[in-house]
Amino acid sequence: MVKLICSECGRRFSPKEKIFQCICDGVLEVAEKKVSFPVNKIRKRKNSIWRYREAIPVESDKNVVSLGEGLTPLLPLKYTDLEILAKLDFLFPTGSFKDRGSSVMISHLKDLGVKKIMDDSSGNAGASISAYAAKAGMSCEIFCPSYASGGKLTQILYYGAKLNRVPGMREDTEKAILKRTKEAYYASHNWNPYFIEGTKTLAFEIAEQLGWSSPDNIICPCGNGGIYLGLFTGFRELIEKGVVSSMPRLLGVQSSVCPPIYNAYREKIDFVKPFKQISRTIAEGVCLAKPVRGQLILKAMKESKGSFEVVKDDEVIRGLRFLALQGVFVEPTSAIVIPAIEKFYQNRMIGKKEKTVVVLSGSGLKTTDVLASSRFLSLEYQRAS
Ligand SMILES: [Zn+2]
């Protein structure tokens, strides 16, 4: 029987309890799952994350909330003289990988009979949860930092959610929602362990697309570690079931404006010190001053023999341009992985002959307002007139 286990004190809870964290404030994990991968059956199923149904701990099939999300392309790209594979995880119903987590978390909440939810987000998760709440017929309220991209806020409003814009940095948004958790279920994409149960399907897809094998390395953006821990959880399950034989090196990338996990990695400590963010970055989706799963991310890094890198905004824009010139238009938070390829290569974390996947997590169409005011585009406009 599936249990929720606190990663801090080890307390156990039934998955039917409507809680988002342990009574000790620790973060919960879904444990004692019975997962399996019937690969012959999976091959014949629809292109959706739900093709891995036996590995997703949602109780009832009738409560599955799906918008047809999943099995995004794995596109070969050449970066300098390195061959890489880009996982196009921005090709989701709401334009970001968050739909993996939202589909599973909202389905679980439907299992529990939850009718009213709220979440805080820098934009993408808010838009995604609003869409799946709309599909599920749940009422939804989203708290966003007031600086979040207009495209994401517009999405949230069109999906019918109530929007609260909170002044200040990303952490102020979380503080604002924590005062209101008695009014509706706090369906936090950062705290709720079912969100990771959805993002782990990214690992299943990469493995299936590589003929049920693991790549050598995966480079991904890392704020609160949704993708990073999803990959770790997913590959660990595939290894335990003997479907693949190795854990890829998990290489996370943070913005130089807010790099608490990178700092812990550099200082060789096993906990993440809260970071005091004083300025903004165009990579808004990876700015978490105090990632709630910080310790778990560092543990996953150690077990996967992974590493972290940090990049600046001008490098992000160059990465974004590199992708766009190959026909791939992503948001800055996603483009953060491109300049990191070179850094990991120089640090000998990735080798020329190795198989490296980069995760492109969010669509550029969400951030056209931010990109339109970038220095690059103003120079291009001047040239055109
Ligand atoms: Zn606890």
GROMACS .gro file of C-alpha atoms and ligand atoms in nm:
model
  386
    1MET     CA    1   0.000   0.000   0.000
    2VAL     CA    2   0.133   0.343  -0.100
    3LYS     CA    3   0.243   0.566   0.191
    4LEU     CA    4   0.361   0.923   0.226
    5ILE     CA    5   0.688   0.936   0.421
    6CYS     CA    6   0.850   1.247   0.567
    7SER     CA    7   1.207   1.286   0.443
    8GLU     CA    8   1.302   1.464   0.768
    9CYS     CA    9   1.155   1.258   1.055
   10GLY     CA   10   1.034   0.942   0.880
   11ARG     CA   11   0.669   0.981   0.995
   12ARG     CA   12   0.426   0.792   0.772
   13PHE     CA   13   0.090   0.910   0.645
   14SER     CA   14  -0.190   0.763   0.435
   15PRO     CA   15  -0.199   0.908   0.079
   16LYS     CA   16  -0.564   0.992   0.153
   17GLU     CA   17  -0.462   1.263   0.401
   18LYS     CA   18  -0.507   1.613   0.265
   19ILE     CA   19  -0.169   1.747   0.379
   20PHE     CA   20   0.108   1.916   0.184
   21GLN     CA   21   0.391   1.869   0.437
   22CYS     CA   22   0.470   1.673   0.754
   23ILE     CA   23   0.373   1.807   1.096
   24CYS     CA   24   0.749   1.866   1.149
   25ASP     CA   25   0.741   2.091   0.833
   26GLY     CA   26   0.943   1.826   0.647
   27VAL     CA   27   0.886   1.743   0.282
   28LEU     CA   28   0.690   1.426   0.194
   29GLU     CA   29   0.775   1.151  -0.055
   30VAL     CA   30   0.551   0.885  -0.208
   31ALA     CA   31   0.686   0.549  -0.092
   32GLU     CA   32   0.606   0.179  -0.105
   33LYS     CA   33   0.474   0.206  -0.458
   34LYS     CA   34   0.421  -0.105  -0.667
   35VAL     CA   35   0.556   0.003  -1.006
   36SER     CA   36   0.604  -0.205  -1.319
   37PHE     CA   37   0.696  -0.144  -1.684
   38PRO     CA   38   0.520  -0.385  -1.920
   39VAL     CA   39   0.724  -0.262  -2.219
   40ASN     CA   40   0.537  -0.464  -2.482
   41LYS     CA   41   0.205  -0.316  -2.373
   42ILE     CA   42   0.352   0.035  -2.330
   43ARG     CA   43   0.470   0.038  -2.694
   44LYS     CA   44   0.112   0.004  -2.820
   45ARG     CA   45  -0.039   0.274  -2.599
   46LYS     CA   46  -0.122   0.639  -2.671
   47ASN     CA   47   0.150   0.908  -2.677
   48SER     CA   48   0.084   1.030  -2.325
   49ILE     CA   49   0.253   1.007  -1.985
   50TRP     CA   50  -0.032   0.771  -1.891
   51ARG     CA   51   0.125   0.501  -2.113
   52TYR     CA   52   0.332   0.433  -1.794
   53ARG     CA   53   0.010   0.380  -1.594
   54GLU     CA   54   0.152   0.095  -1.383
   55ALA     CA   55   0.422   0.332  -1.250
   56ILE     CA   56   0.191   0.624  -1.162
   57PRO     CA   57   0.038   0.598  -0.811
   58VAL     CA   58  -0.307   0.739  -0.891
   59GLU     CA   59  -0.571   0.503  -0.756
   60SER     CA   60  -0.866   0.525  -0.989
   61ASP     CA   61  -0.856   0.531  -1.373
   62LYS     CA   62  -1.181   0.727  -1.379
   63ASN     CA   63  -1.016   1.017  -1.195
   64VAL     CA   64  -0.726   1.054  -1.440
   65VAL     CA   65  -0.718   1.416  -1.561
   66SER     CA   66  -0.537   1.431  -1.895
   67LEU     CA   67  -0.502   1.680  -2.180
   68GLY     CA   68  -0.310   1.429  -2.395
   69GLU     CA   69   0.028   1.537  -2.249
   70GLY     CA   70   0.358   1.359  -2.305
   71LEU     CA   71   0.603   1.169  -2.528
   72THR     CA   72   0.767   1.489  -2.647
   73PRO     CA   73   1.030   1.459  -2.926
   74LEU     CA   74   1.399   1.392  -2.862
   75LEU     CA   75   1.568   1.607  -3.127
   76PRO     CA   76   1.936   1.570  -3.229
   77LEU     CA   77   2.124   1.904  -3.231
   78LYS     CA   78   2.485   1.996  -3.292
   79TYR     CA   79   2.639   2.234  -3.037
   80THR     CA   80   2.995   2.337  -3.138
   81ASP     CA   81   3.142   1.994  -3.212
   82LEU     CA   82   2.922   1.807  -2.965
   83GLU     CA   83   2.619   1.600  -3.067
   84ILE     CA   84   2.339   1.648  -2.817
   85LEU     CA   85   1.978   1.535  -2.788
   86ALA     CA   86   1.722   1.801  -2.698
   87LYS     CA   87   1.413   1.678  -2.515
   88LEU     CA   88   1.145   1.920  -2.636
   89ASP     CA   89   0.950   1.933  -2.310
   90PHE     CA   90   0.799   2.269  -2.395
   91LEU     CA   91   0.565   2.090  -2.639
   92PHE     CA   92   0.294   2.031  -2.381
   93PRO     CA   93  -0.069   2.148  -2.371
   94THR     CA   94   0.019   2.455  -2.161
   95GLY     CA   95   0.367   2.504  -2.309
   96SER     CA   96   0.575   2.365  -2.023
   97PHE     CA   97   0.692   2.034  -1.872
   98LYS     CA   98   0.488   2.116  -1.561
   99ASP     CA   99   0.190   1.942  -1.724
  100ARG     CA  100   0.355   1.610  -1.631
  101GLY     CA  101   0.326   1.698  -1.261
  102SER     CA  102  -0.010   1.875  -1.286
  103SER     CA  103  -0.181   1.586  -1.464
  104VAL     CA  104  -0.073   1.339  -1.192
  105MET     CA  105  -0.121   1.571  -0.892
  106ILE     CA  106  -0.469   1.689  -1.001
  107SER     CA  107  -0.571   1.327  -1.076
  108HIS     CA  108  -0.463   1.229  -0.722
  109LEU     CA  109  -0.654   1.525  -0.575
  110LYS     CA  110  -0.962   1.415  -0.770
  111ASP     CA  111  -0.916   1.071  -0.610
  112LEU     CA  112  -0.929   1.250  -0.273
  113GLY     CA  113  -1.241   1.447  -0.367
  114VAL     CA  114  -1.069   1.788  -0.343
  115LYS     CA  115  -1.281   2.065  -0.499
  116LYS     CA  116  -1.085   2.385  -0.427
  117ILE     CA  117  -0.710   2.433  -0.468
  118MET     CA  118  -0.446   2.706  -0.463
  119ASP     CA  119  -0.078   2.727  -0.555
  120ASP     CA  120   0.205   2.981  -0.575
  121SER     CA  121   0.422   2.992  -0.885
  122SER     CA  122   0.656   3.204  -1.094
  123GLY     CA  123   0.412   3.140  -1.380
  124ASN     CA  124   0.448   2.806  -1.561
  125ALA     CA  125   0.324   2.581  -1.281
  126GLY     CA  126   0.042   2.827  -1.209
  127ALA     CA  127  -0.068   2.816  -1.574
  128SER     CA  128  -0.040   2.437  -1.586
  129ILE     CA  129  -0.228   2.373  -1.261
  130SER     CA  130  -0.500   2.621  -1.367
  131ALA     CA  131  -0.549   2.428  -1.694
  132TYR     CA  132  -0.576   2.087  -1.525
  133ALA     CA  133  -0.800   2.228  -1.249
  134ALA     CA  134  -1.028   2.365  -1.523
  135LYS     CA  135  -1.036   2.024  -1.694
  136ALA     CA  136  -1.111   1.858  -1.357
  137GLY     CA  137  -1.383   2.110  -1.266
  138MET     CA  138  -1.194   2.231  -0.956
  139SER     CA  139  -1.189   2.590  -0.840
  140CYS     CA  140  -0.835   2.730  -0.846
  141GLU     CA  141  -0.649   3.034  -0.708
  142ILE     CA  142  -0.290   3.117  -0.811
  143PHE     CA  143  -0.042   3.347  -0.634
  144CYS     CA  144   0.228   3.487  -0.867
  145PRO     CA  145   0.514   3.732  -0.816
  146SER     CA  146   0.406   4.064  -0.972
  147TYR     CA  147   0.705   4.045  -1.214
  148ALA     CA  148   0.592   3.710  -1.372
  149SER     CA  149   0.567   3.712  -1.753
  150GLY     CA  150   0.245   3.851  -1.898
  151GLY     CA  151   0.200   3.544  -2.120
  152LYS     CA  152   0.182   3.314  -1.819
  153LEU     CA  153  -0.053   3.543  -1.626
  154THR     CA  154  -0.283   3.570  -1.929
  155GLN     CA  155  -0.295   3.190  -1.951
  156ILE     CA  156  -0.388   3.160  -1.581
  157LEU     CA  157  -0.676   3.407  -1.620
  158TYR     CA  158  -0.810   3.244  -1.938
  159TYR     CA  159  -0.810   2.902  -1.768
  160GLY     CA  160  -1.050   3.060  -1.519
  161ALA     CA  161  -0.828   3.069  -1.210
  162LYS     CA  162  -0.831   3.357  -0.965
  163LEU     CA  163  -0.496   3.539  -0.982
  164ASN     CA  164  -0.320   3.719  -0.697
  165ARG     CA  165  -0.009   3.918  -0.790
  166VAL     CA  166   0.230   3.954  -0.499
  167PRO     CA  167   0.495   4.233  -0.491
  168GLY     CA  168   0.857   4.142  -0.410
  169MET     CA  169   1.066   3.833  -0.485
  170ARG     CA  170   0.950   3.474  -0.545
  171GLU     CA  171   0.973   3.383  -0.174
  172ASP     CA  172   0.727   3.661  -0.084
  173THR     CA  173   0.465   3.482  -0.295
  174GLU     CA  174   0.507   3.163  -0.088
  175LYS     CA  175   0.481   3.363   0.235
  176ALA     CA  176   0.154   3.517   0.111
  177ILE     CA  177  -0.007   3.181   0.031
  178LEU     CA  178   0.104   3.012   0.354
  179LYS     CA  179  -0.117   3.258   0.543
  180ARG     CA  180  -0.420   3.129   0.352
  181THR     CA  181  -0.382   2.748   0.352
  182LYS     CA  182  -0.696   2.694   0.563
  183GLU     CA  183  -0.920   2.833   0.287
  184ALA     CA  184  -0.839   2.578   0.014
  185TYR     CA  185  -0.614   2.275  -0.040
  186TYR     CA  186  -0.258   2.396  -0.100
  187ALA     CA  187  -0.182   2.206  -0.423
  188SER     CA  188   0.182   2.310  -0.418
  189HIS     CA  189   0.387   2.191  -0.714
  190ASN     CA  190   0.693   2.241  -0.488
  191TRP     CA  191   0.565   2.055  -0.181
  192ASN     CA  192   0.319   1.798  -0.315
  193PRO     CA  193   0.504   1.468  -0.373
  194TYR     CA  194   0.257   1.363  -0.646
  195PHE     CA  195   0.397   1.639  -0.867
  196ILE     CA  196   0.734   1.455  -0.876
  197GLU     CA  197   0.540   1.133  -0.951
  198GLY     CA  198   0.437   1.312  -1.271
  199THR     CA  199   0.771   1.472  -1.362
  200LYS     CA  200   0.942   1.133  -1.329
  201THR     CA  201   0.770   1.028  -1.654
  202LEU     CA  202   1.037   1.241  -1.827
  203ALA     CA  203   1.289   0.969  -1.733
  204PHE     CA  204   1.059   0.694  -1.867
  205GLU     CA  205   1.019   0.874  -2.201
  206ILE     CA  206   1.392   0.939  -2.246
  207ALA     CA  207   1.467   0.573  -2.166
  208GLU     CA  208   1.197   0.446  -2.403
  209GLN     CA  209   1.310   0.681  -2.683
  210LEU     CA  210   1.665   0.548  -2.643
  211GLY     CA  211   1.545   0.186  -2.680
  212TRP     CA  212   1.502   0.137  -2.303
  213SER     CA  213   1.849   0.254  -2.210
  214SER     CA  214   1.994   0.548  -2.014
  215PRO     CA  215   2.191   0.836  -2.165
  216ASP     CA  216   2.529   0.917  -2.005
  217ASN     CA  217   2.426   1.269  -1.899
  218ILE     CA  218   2.116   1.484  -1.866
  219ILE     CA  219   2.144   1.862  -1.832
  220CYS     CA  220   1.838   2.040  -1.691
  221PRO     CA  221   1.736   2.371  -1.534
  222CYS     CA  222   1.714   2.343  -1.155
  223GLY     CA  223   1.518   2.576  -0.925
  224ASN     CA  224   1.318   2.362  -0.688
  225GLY     CA  225   1.439   2.046  -0.857
  226GLY     CA  226   1.111   1.930  -1.014
  227ILE     CA  227   1.289   1.805  -1.328
  228TYR     CA  228   1.609   1.702  -1.145
  229LEU     CA  229   1.429   1.491  -0.881
  230GLY     CA  230   1.176   1.365  -1.136
  231LEU     CA  231   1.464   1.230  -1.347
  232PHE     CA  232   1.632   1.079  -1.042
  233THR     CA  233   1.311   0.911  -0.918
  234GLY     CA  234   1.219   0.786  -1.265
  235PHE     CA  235   1.559   0.637  -1.349
  236ARG     CA  236   1.584   0.481  -1.001
  237GLU     CA  237   1.254   0.300  -1.060
  238LEU     CA  238   1.367   0.186  -1.407
  239ILE     CA  239   1.693   0.053  -1.258
  240GLU     CA  240   1.514  -0.123  -0.970
  241LYS     CA  241   1.287  -0.300  -1.217
  242GLY     CA  242   1.583  -0.395  -1.440
  243VAL     CA  243   1.452  -0.195  -1.738
  244VAL     CA  244   1.773   0.012  -1.769
  245SER     CA  245   2.110  -0.058  -1.611
  246SER     CA  246   2.255   0.281  -1.515
  247MET     CA  247   2.172   0.617  -1.360
  248PRO     CA  248   2.262   0.908  -1.593
  249ARG     CA  249   2.482   1.183  -1.452
  250LEU     CA  250   2.231   1.454  -1.351
  251LEU     CA  251   2.370   1.798  -1.430
  252GLY     CA  252   2.166   2.090  -1.293
  253VAL     CA  253   2.189   2.452  -1.402
  254GLN     CA  254   2.105   2.762  -1.197
  255SER     CA  255   2.106   3.136  -1.264
  256SER     CA  256   2.398   3.336  -1.122
  257VAL     CA  257   2.136   3.569  -0.970
  258CYS     CA  258   1.999   3.295  -0.742
  259PRO     CA  259   2.224   2.986  -0.711
  260PRO     CA  260   2.163   2.830  -0.363
  261ILE     CA  261   2.207   2.468  -0.479
  262TYR     CA  262   2.516   2.546  -0.685
  263ASN     CA  263   2.663   2.719  -0.377
  264ALA     CA  264   2.603   2.410  -0.161
  265TYR     CA  265   2.767   2.197  -0.432
  266ARG     CA  266   3.071   2.427  -0.446
  267GLU     CA  267   3.101   2.442  -0.067
  268LYS     CA  268   3.066   2.060  -0.054
  269ILE     CA  269   2.792   2.073   0.210
  270ASP     CA  270   2.487   1.845   0.222
  271PHE     CA  271   2.223   2.111   0.288
  272VAL     CA  272   2.115   2.423   0.101
  273LYS     CA  273   2.156   2.759   0.272
  274PRO     CA  274   1.874   3.007   0.188
  275PHE     CA  275   1.996   3.260  -0.066
  276LYS     CA  276   1.922   3.632  -0.042
  277GLN     CA  277   1.821   3.724  -0.396
  278ILE     CA  278   1.872   4.093  -0.461
  279SER     CA  279   1.825   4.128  -0.835
  280ARG     CA  280   1.609   3.975  -1.105
  281THR     CA  281   1.697   3.745  -1.393
  282ILE     CA  282   1.529   3.666  -1.726
  283ALA     CA  283   1.552   3.298  -1.620
  284GLU     CA  284   1.262   3.356  -1.379
  285GLY     CA  285   1.163   2.989  -1.346
  286VAL     CA  286   1.481   2.876  -1.167
  287CYS     CA  287   1.482   3.141  -0.895
  288LEU     CA  288   1.407   2.966  -0.568
  289ALA     CA  289   1.592   3.120  -0.275
  290LYS     CA  290   1.507   2.829  -0.046
  291PRO     CA  291   1.427   2.511  -0.242
  292VAL     CA  292   1.213   2.287  -0.020
  293ARG     CA  293   1.377   1.969  -0.152
  294GLY     CA  294   1.731   2.110  -0.140
  295GLN     CA  295   1.876   1.823   0.062
  296LEU     CA  296   1.712   1.562  -0.161
  297ILE     CA  297   1.853   1.734  -0.470
  298LEU     CA  298   2.206   1.722  -0.325
  299LYS     CA  299   2.156   1.354  -0.236
  300ALA     CA  300   2.039   1.280  -0.592
  301MET     CA  301   2.341   1.469  -0.727
  302LYS     CA  302   2.576   1.256  -0.518
  303GLU     CA  303   2.412   0.927  -0.614
  304SER     CA  304   2.405   1.014  -0.984
  305LYS     CA  305   2.766   1.145  -0.973
  306GLY     CA  306   2.617   1.467  -1.102
  307SER     CA  307   2.715   1.830  -1.076
  308PHE     CA  308   2.589   2.190  -1.096
  309GLU     CA  309   2.672   2.495  -1.304
  310VAL     CA  310   2.566   2.855  -1.298
  311VAL     CA  311   2.508   3.092  -1.592
  312LYS     CA  312   2.457   3.466  -1.641
  313ASP     CA  313   2.170   3.637  -1.825
  314ASP     CA  314   2.378   3.736  -2.130
  315GLU     CA  315   2.485   3.373  -2.168
  316VAL     CA  316   2.118   3.270  -2.145
  317ILE     CA  317   2.025   3.504  -2.433
  318ARG     CA  318   2.310   3.359  -2.642
  319GLY     CA  319   2.177   3.009  -2.568
  320LEU     CA  320   1.828   3.116  -2.664
  321ARG     CA  321   1.956   3.258  -2.994
  322PHE     CA  322   2.152   2.939  -3.065
  323LEU     CA  323   1.835   2.731  -3.029
  324ALA     CA  324   1.616   2.977  -3.221
  325LEU     CA  325   1.858   2.971  -3.515
  326GLN     CA  326   1.789   2.596  -3.534
  327GLY     CA  327   1.414   2.655  -3.525
  328VAL     CA  328   1.365   2.587  -3.153
  329PHE     CA  329   1.207   2.875  -2.956
  330VAL     CA  330   1.220   2.833  -2.579
  331GLU     CA  331   1.187   3.062  -2.279
  332PRO     CA  332   1.504   3.195  -2.107
  333THR     CA  333   1.468   2.952  -1.812
  334SER     CA  334   1.502   2.665  -2.062
  335ALA     CA  335   1.783   2.820  -2.265
  336ILE     CA  336   1.991   2.823  -1.945
  337VAL     CA  337   2.103   2.466  -2.027
  338ILE     CA  338   2.280   2.564  -2.353
  339PRO     CA  339   2.570   2.775  -2.217
  340ALA     CA  340   2.605   2.510  -1.945
  341ILE     CA  341   2.691   2.240  -2.204
  342GLU     CA  342   3.027   2.404  -2.269
  343LYS     CA  343   3.098   2.452  -1.897
  344PHE     CA  344   3.025   2.086  -1.816
  345TYR     CA  345   3.240   1.983  -2.113
  346GLN     CA  346   3.532   2.198  -1.996
  347ASN     CA  347   3.496   2.056  -1.642
  348ARG     CA  348   3.509   1.705  -1.796
  349MET     CA  349   3.163   1.624  -1.662
  350ILE     CA  350   3.057   1.529  -2.016
  351GLY     CA  351   3.265   1.360  -2.283
  352LYS     CA  352   3.260   1.410  -2.659
  353LYS     CA  353   3.154   1.054  -2.737
  354GLU     CA  354   2.895   1.036  -2.459
  355LYS     CA  355   2.519   1.058  -2.505
  356THR     CA  356   2.397   1.387  -2.353
  357VAL     CA  357   2.032   1.497  -2.329
  358VAL     CA  358   1.935   1.859  -2.256
  359VAL     CA  359   1.584   1.926  -2.125
  360LEU     CA  360   1.407   2.224  -2.284
  361SER     CA  361   1.126   2.285  -2.040
  362GLY     CA  362   0.920   2.590  -2.142
  363SER     CA  363   0.798   2.757  -2.462
  364GLY     CA  364   0.943   3.090  -2.579
  365LEU     CA  365   0.590   3.200  -2.672
  366LYS     CA  366   0.517   3.250  -2.301
  367THR     CA  367   0.786   3.514  -2.258
  368THR     CA  368   0.766   3.723  -2.576
  369ASP     CA  369   0.703   4.035  -2.362
  370VAL     CA  370   1.035   3.986  -2.177
  371LEU     CA  371   1.225   3.888  -2.492
  372ALA     CA  372   1.084   4.180  -2.695
  373SER     CA  373   1.252   4.422  -2.454
  374SER     CA  374   1.590   4.241  -2.456
  375ARG     CA  375   1.899   4.429  -2.574
  376PHE     CA  376   1.942   4.182  -2.860
  377LEU     CA  377   1.599   4.260  -3.006
  378SER     CA  378   1.627   4.639  -2.967
  379LEU     CA  379   1.948   4.628  -3.173
  380GLU     CA  380   1.777   4.413  -3.439
  381TYR     CA  381   1.479   4.656  -3.451
  382GLN     CA  382   1.716   4.952  -3.493
  383ARG     CA  383   1.890   4.771  -3.778
  384ALA     CA  384   1.557   4.698  -3.949
  385SER     CA  385   1.432   5.057  -3.947
  386ZN      ZN  386   0.838   1.495   0.954
   0.00000   0.00000   0.00000
